[in-house]
Amino acid sequence: MFQALLIEKDDTGYRAAVRSLDDAQLPPGDVTVRVSHSTLNYKDALALTGKAPVVRKFPMVPGIDLAGVVESSAHPDYQPGDAVLLNGWGVGETHWGGLAQKARLQGDWLIPLPAAFTPQQAMAIGTAGYTAMLCVMALERYGVRPADGEVLVTGAAGGVGSVAVALLARLGYTVVAATGRPHDAAYLQRLGAAEVLDRAQFTGPGKPLGKERWAGAVDVVGSQVLANVCATMKYRGVVTACGLAGGMDLPATVAPFILRGVTLAGIDSVMCPRADRLQAWQRLASDLDLDRLGDISRTVGLQEALVLAPQLLSGQVRGRIVVDVNP
Ligand code: NDP
């Protein structure tokens, strides 16, 4: 038997609770992992609350991330005792995920836990931090260099935002953090933000083009905020769009793209090819100051993760939540 968060949906409603499950209930897969830590990402919070149709099959164990040790394996790349890491691939959406003491998965979805990280540190980074790294790699790929000017991070006090601020600052960029929590300005400055702006200046209806300011941007918010960010990019600036915390729509015009040569680069972590994942995790090992993770993250148990899910969706959770599934 093992403990897990389980989401059920039936005629009586949608509910999530900590349950005791039998190994025989685990889904098919060629590797069984003893999970040590998972995390609470925005998508996990959507799954746990049922606020968006993230879960495609019921009952579902949520958790898009996990770190743990291989218990048994029929996959040629993994042996019992190997430390492994998983992010995405629909785990926690269509296949039972990491918010459990055990998971059975396809070995092809796993990567070896990078030696630089403990399982807890890897989960303090989690999908949010790995996505922040994918954003940074895209800015680099499209040619944004520290000397080009300021880089804006929206939703900066959240999971993706916090890691993006820390990474960009460590790489020498001048980072401007936009947040709905000005009281967290000192936190963002500790992570390396040169300036902290009130999110309110990005949320109103904007003009097709505004004063040019940003050489690059990492946007987790979408909607009007992303439209206003695009409108205030410098000539040939690059915006990486990875989130929808403010909404799925994009009330923008083509003006920034056709008059200023702005690039809007979409970032997806879920189906991201293995080579790019490995590179992102290698870059996290070399470019993220691990001392920052203590400030960025806190660790809770399965029951508390359930309680925190609605708070995360309403923007009240700072940084990252690690879930120790074996309290
Ligand atoms: P968090 O909840 O930790 O952070 C989101 C942040 O956005 C909040 O902390 C808040 O920051 C800001 N925010 C929240 N609500 C609003 C709002 N209504 N308007 C404007 N800003 C808002 O989530 P994550 O960092 O884990 O994820 C951020 C987004 O990125 C989510 O939409 C998530 O689905 C997406 N994502 C996408 C991935 C991909 O593969 N593309 C992978 C990982 C995440 P503040 O208070 O500082 O303003």
Short mmCIF file of C-alpha atoms and ligand atoms in Angstrom, two decimals:
data_model
loop_
_atom_site.label_atom_id
_atom_site.label_comp_id
_atom_site.label_asym_id
_atom_site.label_seq_id
_atom_site.Cartn_x
_atom_site.Cartn_y
_atom_site.Cartn_z
CA MET A 1 0.00 0.00 0.00
CA PHE A 2 1.11 3.58 -0.56
CA GLN A 3 -0.24 7.07 0.14
CA ALA A 4 -1.33 9.32 -2.72
CA LEU A 5 -3.49 12.27 -3.53
CA LEU A 6 -6.39 10.92 -5.57
CA ILE A 7 -8.80 12.97 -7.68
CA GLU A 8 -12.20 11.45 -8.33
CA LYS A 9 -15.10 12.71 -10.41
CA ASP A 10 -18.55 11.16 -10.49
CA ASP A 11 -22.23 12.07 -10.16
CA THR A 12 -21.61 13.37 -6.64
CA GLY A 13 -18.93 15.83 -7.80
CA TYR A 14 -15.19 16.48 -8.12
CA ARG A 15 -12.99 15.79 -5.12
CA ALA A 16 -9.36 15.26 -4.13
CA ALA A 17 -8.12 13.57 -0.94
CA VAL A 18 -5.17 11.68 0.50
CA ARG A 19 -5.86 7.96 -0.01
CA SER A 20 -4.18 4.65 0.67
CA LEU A 21 -3.75 2.80 -2.63
CA ASP A 22 -2.65 -0.70 -3.53
CA ASP A 23 0.38 -1.29 -5.79
CA ALA A 24 -1.93 -3.39 -7.98
CA GLN A 25 -3.84 -0.19 -8.84
CA LEU A 26 -0.78 1.45 -10.42
CA PRO A 27 -1.11 2.08 -14.18
CA PRO A 28 0.95 0.18 -16.76
CA GLY A 29 4.57 1.23 -17.28
CA ASP A 30 8.04 -0.26 -17.52
CA VAL A 31 9.57 1.52 -14.50
CA THR A 32 8.24 1.71 -10.94
CA VAL A 33 9.59 4.61 -8.90
CA ARG A 34 9.61 5.10 -5.13
CA VAL A 35 8.84 8.81 -5.10
CA SER A 36 10.59 10.92 -2.49
CA HIS A 37 9.46 14.41 -3.50
CA SER A 38 6.97 16.01 -5.86
CA THR A 39 5.78 19.60 -6.20
CA LEU A 40 2.74 21.79 -6.49
CA ASN A 41 2.73 23.58 -9.84
CA TYR A 42 0.02 25.85 -11.22
CA LYS A 43 -1.27 22.92 -13.32
CA ASP A 44 -1.38 20.63 -10.26
CA ALA A 45 -3.44 23.25 -8.46
CA LEU A 46 -5.84 23.39 -11.43
CA ALA A 47 -6.10 19.59 -11.31
CA LEU A 48 -6.64 19.40 -7.54
CA THR A 49 -9.33 22.10 -7.51
CA GLY A 50 -10.96 21.12 -10.82
CA LYS A 51 -10.78 24.80 -11.88
CA ALA A 52 -9.73 23.76 -15.39
CA PRO A 53 -10.07 20.43 -17.23
CA VAL A 54 -6.44 19.39 -16.70
CA VAL A 55 -7.30 15.83 -15.64
CA ARG A 56 -8.35 13.71 -18.61
CA LYS A 57 -9.03 10.38 -16.85
CA PHE A 58 -10.49 9.51 -13.45
CA PRO A 59 -9.53 8.50 -10.86
CA MET A 60 -6.22 10.38 -11.24
CA VAL A 61 -3.16 10.80 -9.07
CA PRO A 62 -2.02 14.38 -9.86
CA GLY A 63 1.56 15.64 -9.87
CA ILE A 64 3.35 16.66 -13.08
CA ASP A 65 6.77 16.36 -11.39
CA LEU A 66 8.51 13.70 -9.36
CA ALA A 67 11.93 12.76 -8.05
CA GLY A 68 12.69 9.37 -6.59
CA VAL A 69 14.49 6.07 -6.87
CA VAL A 70 13.77 3.21 -9.29
CA GLU A 71 12.24 0.25 -7.47
CA SER A 72 11.93 -2.06 -10.48
CA SER A 73 12.56 -1.62 -14.17
CA ALA A 74 12.08 -3.42 -17.46
CA HIS A 75 13.60 -0.44 -19.30
CA PRO A 76 17.18 -0.89 -20.54
CA ASP A 77 18.31 2.55 -19.29
CA TYR A 78 17.19 2.17 -15.66
CA GLN A 79 18.16 -0.20 -12.85
CA PRO A 80 16.75 -0.52 -9.31
CA GLY A 81 18.38 2.14 -7.14
CA ASP A 82 18.82 4.75 -9.91
CA ALA A 83 17.83 8.28 -8.91
CA VAL A 84 15.42 9.72 -11.48
CA LEU A 85 13.45 12.83 -12.31
CA LEU A 86 10.28 13.37 -14.32
CA ASN A 87 8.58 16.52 -15.64
CA GLY A 88 5.46 16.52 -17.77
CA TRP A 89 4.64 14.13 -20.63
CA GLY A 90 0.99 14.26 -19.49
CA VAL A 91 1.82 12.66 -16.14
CA GLY A 92 -0.71 13.90 -13.57
CA GLU A 93 -3.13 14.61 -16.46
CA THR A 94 -3.59 11.37 -18.43
CA HIS A 95 -1.28 9.05 -16.44
CA TRP A 96 -0.97 8.77 -12.63
CA GLY A 97 1.56 11.29 -11.38
CA GLY A 98 4.01 12.25 -8.67
CA LEU A 99 1.85 13.32 -5.71
CA ALA A 100 2.15 9.79 -4.34
CA GLN A 101 4.69 7.56 -2.65
CA LYS A 102 4.87 5.38 -5.76
CA ALA A 103 4.54 5.85 -9.52
CA ARG A 104 4.67 3.50 -12.48
CA LEU A 105 5.77 5.20 -15.70
CA GLN A 106 7.34 4.84 -19.12
CA GLY A 107 11.11 4.84 -18.70
CA ASP A 108 11.38 7.05 -21.78
CA TRP A 109 9.75 9.88 -19.81
CA LEU A 110 12.42 9.79 -17.08
CA ILE A 111 15.78 11.49 -16.97
CA PRO A 112 18.55 10.65 -14.51
CA LEU A 113 18.49 12.99 -11.50
CA PRO A 114 21.35 15.42 -12.23
CA ALA A 115 24.18 14.87 -9.74
CA ALA A 116 24.12 18.56 -8.82
CA PHE A 117 20.75 18.24 -7.09
CA THR A 118 19.19 16.39 -4.19
CA PRO A 119 15.67 15.17 -4.99
CA GLN A 120 14.34 18.01 -2.84
CA GLN A 121 16.35 20.63 -4.75
CA ALA A 122 15.26 19.16 -8.09
CA MET A 123 11.65 19.51 -6.99
CA ALA A 124 12.23 23.03 -5.62
CA ILE A 125 13.08 23.77 -9.26
CA GLY A 126 10.45 21.40 -10.71
CA THR A 127 8.54 22.01 -13.92
CA ALA A 128 8.27 25.72 -13.08
CA GLY A 129 12.04 26.14 -12.83
CA TYR A 130 12.77 23.94 -15.81
CA THR A 131 10.28 26.03 -17.81
CA ALA A 132 12.03 29.21 -16.64
CA MET A 133 15.27 27.71 -17.99
CA LEU A 134 13.58 26.90 -21.32
CA CYS A 135 12.56 30.58 -21.48
CA VAL A 136 16.12 31.73 -20.78
CA MET A 137 17.48 29.33 -23.43
CA ALA A 138 14.96 30.73 -25.96
CA LEU A 139 16.01 34.32 -25.18
CA GLU A 140 19.60 33.28 -25.81
CA ARG A 141 18.69 31.37 -28.98
CA TYR A 142 16.99 34.47 -30.40
CA GLY A 143 20.07 36.53 -29.55
CA VAL A 144 19.14 38.51 -26.42
CA ARG A 145 22.36 39.36 -24.57
CA PRO A 146 22.82 41.11 -21.20
CA ALA A 147 24.20 44.20 -22.95
CA ASP A 148 21.00 44.57 -24.99
CA GLY A 149 19.05 46.02 -22.06
CA GLU A 150 16.46 45.19 -19.43
CA VAL A 151 14.62 41.86 -19.33
CA LEU A 152 11.12 41.86 -17.83
CA VAL A 153 9.73 38.92 -15.82
CA THR A 154 5.96 38.93 -15.16
CA GLY A 155 4.28 36.99 -12.34
CA ALA A 156 7.71 37.33 -10.81
CA ALA A 157 6.89 36.16 -7.27
CA GLY A 158 5.39 32.89 -8.54
CA GLY A 159 7.23 29.65 -9.31
CA VAL A 160 8.35 30.21 -12.93
CA GLY A 161 8.90 33.92 -12.23
CA SER A 162 11.09 33.44 -9.14
CA VAL A 163 13.43 30.99 -10.88
CA ALA A 164 13.52 33.16 -14.04
CA VAL A 165 14.55 36.21 -12.00
CA ALA A 166 17.29 34.25 -10.20
CA LEU A 167 18.61 32.67 -13.41
CA LEU A 168 18.63 35.84 -15.52
CA ALA A 169 20.28 37.88 -12.77
CA ARG A 170 23.00 35.23 -12.31
CA LEU A 171 23.63 35.29 -16.08
CA GLY A 172 24.24 39.04 -15.93
CA TYR A 173 20.95 40.38 -17.27
CA THR A 174 19.34 43.48 -15.77
CA VAL A 175 16.07 41.99 -14.53
CA VAL A 176 12.91 43.97 -13.92
CA ALA A 177 10.28 42.03 -11.96
CA ALA A 178 6.55 42.77 -12.37
CA THR A 179 4.43 41.54 -9.50
CA GLY A 180 0.99 41.93 -7.96
CA ARG A 181 2.72 41.67 -4.58
CA PRO A 182 4.79 44.83 -4.11
CA HIS A 183 5.27 43.72 -0.46
CA ASP A 184 7.48 40.94 -1.87
CA ALA A 185 9.84 43.47 -3.49
CA ALA A 186 12.66 42.64 -1.03
CA TYR A 187 12.33 38.92 -1.91
CA LEU A 188 12.59 39.69 -5.63
CA GLN A 189 15.58 41.97 -5.05
CA ARG A 190 17.29 39.19 -3.08
CA LEU A 191 16.79 36.93 -6.14
CA GLY A 192 18.51 39.58 -8.26
CA ALA A 193 15.81 41.94 -9.58
CA ALA A 194 17.25 45.39 -10.28
CA GLU A 195 13.78 46.94 -10.15
CA VAL A 196 10.34 45.78 -9.04
CA LEU A 197 7.23 47.13 -10.80
CA ASP A 198 3.58 46.91 -9.81
CA ARG A 199 1.73 44.48 -12.06
CA ALA A 200 -1.08 47.09 -12.32
CA GLN A 201 0.88 49.05 -14.91
CA PHE A 202 0.54 46.10 -17.33
CA THR A 203 -3.07 45.07 -16.70
CA GLY A 204 -5.03 47.96 -18.27
CA PRO A 205 -6.00 48.20 -21.93
CA GLY A 206 -2.87 49.34 -23.75
CA LYS A 207 -1.98 50.94 -27.05
CA PRO A 208 -0.76 48.84 -30.02
CA LEU A 209 2.70 50.30 -29.41
CA GLY A 210 4.17 51.92 -26.31
CA LYS A 211 7.53 53.36 -25.35
CA GLU A 212 10.26 50.81 -26.16
CA ARG A 213 11.81 49.39 -22.99
CA TRP A 214 12.45 45.62 -22.87
CA ALA A 215 15.17 43.73 -24.74
CA GLY A 216 13.63 40.46 -23.55
CA ALA A 217 10.72 39.22 -21.48
CA VAL A 218 9.55 36.08 -19.70
CA ASP A 219 5.75 36.15 -19.46
CA VAL A 220 3.76 33.73 -17.31
CA VAL A 221 0.55 35.79 -17.28
CA GLY A 222 -0.77 35.97 -20.87
CA SER A 223 -3.85 38.04 -21.74
CA GLN A 224 -3.64 41.86 -21.44
CA VAL A 225 -0.29 41.70 -19.63
CA LEU A 226 1.35 39.82 -22.51
CA ALA A 227 -0.23 42.23 -25.03
CA ASN A 228 1.21 45.21 -23.15
CA VAL A 229 4.61 43.54 -22.83
CA CYS A 230 4.71 42.94 -26.60
CA ALA A 231 3.78 46.59 -27.21
CA THR A 232 6.69 47.88 -25.10
CA MET A 233 9.47 45.63 -26.44
CA LYS A 234 12.53 47.27 -27.94
CA TYR A 235 13.20 46.90 -31.65
CA ARG A 236 13.86 43.16 -32.30
CA GLY A 237 13.13 42.29 -28.68
CA VAL A 238 12.12 38.73 -27.73
CA VAL A 239 9.15 37.72 -25.56
CA THR A 240 8.94 34.17 -24.27
CA ALA A 241 5.33 33.22 -23.48
CA CYS A 242 4.82 30.23 -21.21
CA GLY A 243 1.79 30.88 -19.02
CA LEU A 244 -1.82 31.91 -18.63
CA ALA A 245 -2.05 32.92 -14.97
CA GLY A 246 -3.93 36.06 -16.06
CA GLY A 247 -5.94 34.47 -18.88
CA MET A 248 -5.75 32.43 -22.05
CA ASP A 249 -6.61 35.29 -24.42
CA LEU A 250 -4.18 37.66 -26.13
CA PRO A 251 -5.79 41.02 -26.91
CA ALA A 252 -2.84 42.28 -28.96
CA THR A 253 -2.23 43.79 -32.42
CA VAL A 254 0.41 42.75 -34.93
CA ALA A 255 2.08 46.17 -34.64
CA PRO A 256 5.01 45.07 -32.41
CA PHE A 257 5.80 42.17 -34.74
CA ILE A 258 5.58 43.97 -38.10
CA LEU A 259 6.88 47.40 -37.07
CA ARG A 260 9.50 46.49 -34.45
CA GLY A 261 10.47 42.97 -35.51
CA VAL A 262 9.51 41.62 -32.09
CA THR A 263 9.67 37.82 -31.67
CA LEU A 264 7.02 36.02 -29.64
CA ALA A 265 8.53 32.65 -28.68
CA GLY A 266 6.18 30.00 -27.30
CA ILE A 267 7.52 27.75 -24.56
CA ASP A 268 6.15 24.28 -23.76
CA SER A 269 7.68 22.05 -21.12
CA VAL A 270 5.29 19.08 -21.33
CA MET A 271 6.20 17.56 -24.70
CA CYS A 272 9.62 19.24 -24.92
CA PRO A 273 12.05 16.80 -26.60
CA ARG A 274 14.41 14.85 -24.36
CA ALA A 275 17.59 16.50 -25.67
CA ASP A 276 16.27 19.96 -24.76
CA ARG A 277 15.19 18.74 -21.30
CA LEU A 278 18.62 17.31 -20.61
CA GLN A 279 20.20 20.56 -21.74
CA ALA A 280 17.82 22.63 -19.59
CA TRP A 281 18.63 20.56 -16.49
CA GLN A 282 22.37 20.78 -17.23
CA ARG A 283 22.03 24.53 -17.52
CA LEU A 284 20.09 24.66 -14.24
CA ALA A 285 22.95 22.76 -12.61
CA SER A 286 25.50 25.26 -13.87
CA ASP A 287 23.57 28.55 -13.85
CA LEU A 288 21.21 28.51 -10.87
CA ASP A 289 22.59 29.56 -7.51
CA LEU A 290 21.32 26.69 -5.34
CA ASP A 291 21.58 28.89 -2.25
CA ARG A 292 18.55 30.76 -3.63
CA LEU A 293 16.34 27.65 -3.44
CA GLY A 294 15.89 27.95 0.32
CA ASP A 295 14.31 31.37 -0.16
CA ILE A 296 12.32 30.34 -3.24
CA SER A 297 10.79 27.13 -1.86
CA ARG A 298 9.18 25.54 1.15
CA THR A 299 8.34 21.90 1.80
CA VAL A 300 4.94 20.51 2.78
CA GLY A 301 3.20 17.12 2.96
CA LEU A 302 0.45 15.70 0.74
CA GLN A 303 -2.39 16.99 2.93
CA GLU A 304 -1.01 20.54 3.03
CA ALA A 305 -0.52 20.52 -0.75
CA LEU A 306 -4.27 20.01 -1.04
CA VAL A 307 -4.92 23.02 1.17
CA LEU A 308 -2.43 25.21 -0.73
CA ALA A 309 -3.84 24.48 -4.21
CA PRO A 310 -6.59 27.17 -4.20
CA GLN A 311 -4.19 29.67 -2.60
CA LEU A 312 -1.67 29.08 -5.40
CA LEU A 313 -4.33 29.75 -8.05
CA SER A 314 -5.24 33.04 -6.41
CA GLY A 315 -1.60 34.18 -6.52
CA GLN A 316 -1.02 33.91 -2.76
CA VAL A 317 1.80 31.35 -2.83
CA ARG A 318 5.28 32.81 -3.14
CA GLY A 319 7.90 30.87 -5.08
CA ARG A 320 7.74 27.10 -5.15
CA ILE A 321 6.10 24.37 -3.07
CA VAL A 322 7.99 21.09 -2.67
CA VAL A 323 5.91 18.12 -1.54
CA ASP A 324 7.64 15.55 0.65
CA VAL A 325 5.41 12.54 0.03
CA ASN A 326 6.91 10.56 2.94
CA PRO A 327 6.49 12.84 5.95
P1 NDP B 1 2.41 30.45 -9.85
O1 NDP B 1 0.99 30.47 -9.39
O2 NDP B 1 3.47 30.04 -8.91
O3 NDP B 1 2.80 31.88 -10.42
C1 NDP B 1 1.94 32.63 -11.23
C2 NDP B 1 2.12 34.08 -10.86
O4 NDP B 1 1.40 34.90 -11.79
C3 NDP B 1 1.51 34.42 -9.51
O5 NDP B 1 2.36 34.13 -8.46
C4 NDP B 1 1.32 35.91 -9.67
O6 NDP B 1 2.59 36.54 -9.52
C5 NDP B 1 0.92 36.04 -11.14
N1 NDP B 1 -0.54 36.06 -11.29
C6 NDP B 1 -1.44 35.21 -10.75
N2 NDP B 1 -2.70 35.54 -11.12
C7 NDP B 1 -2.58 36.63 -11.92
C8 NDP B 1 -3.51 37.45 -12.62
N3 NDP B 1 -4.83 37.20 -12.56
N4 NDP B 1 -3.04 38.47 -13.34
C9 NDP B 1 -1.73 38.73 -13.40
N5 NDP B 1 -0.77 38.00 -12.75
C10 NDP B 1 -1.21 36.96 -12.04
O7 NDP B 1 2.43 29.52 -11.14
P2 NDP B 1 3.70 28.95 -11.92
O8 NDP B 1 4.80 29.93 -11.83
O9 NDP B 1 3.91 27.54 -11.56
O10 NDP B 1 3.13 28.97 -13.40
C11 NDP B 1 2.92 30.23 -14.05
C12 NDP B 1 2.17 30.03 -15.35
O11 NDP B 1 3.01 29.32 -16.25
C13 NDP B 1 0.88 29.22 -15.22
O12 NDP B 1 -0.08 29.75 -16.10
C14 NDP B 1 1.30 27.84 -15.65
O13 NDP B 1 0.23 27.10 -16.17
C15 NDP B 1 2.32 28.18 -16.73
N6 NDP B 1 3.30 27.12 -16.95
C16 NDP B 1 3.46 26.71 -18.24
C17 NDP B 1 4.39 25.78 -18.53
C18 NDP B 1 4.60 25.42 -19.96
O14 NDP B 1 5.10 24.33 -20.24
N7 NDP B 1 4.28 26.30 -20.87
C19 NDP B 1 5.15 25.08 -17.48
C20 NDP B 1 4.98 25.65 -16.15
C21 NDP B 1 4.04 26.63 -15.92
P3 NDP B 1 2.78 37.99 -8.84
O15 NDP B 1 2.02 37.96 -7.57
O16 NDP B 1 4.26 38.14 -8.68
O17 NDP B 1 2.21 38.98 -9.84
#
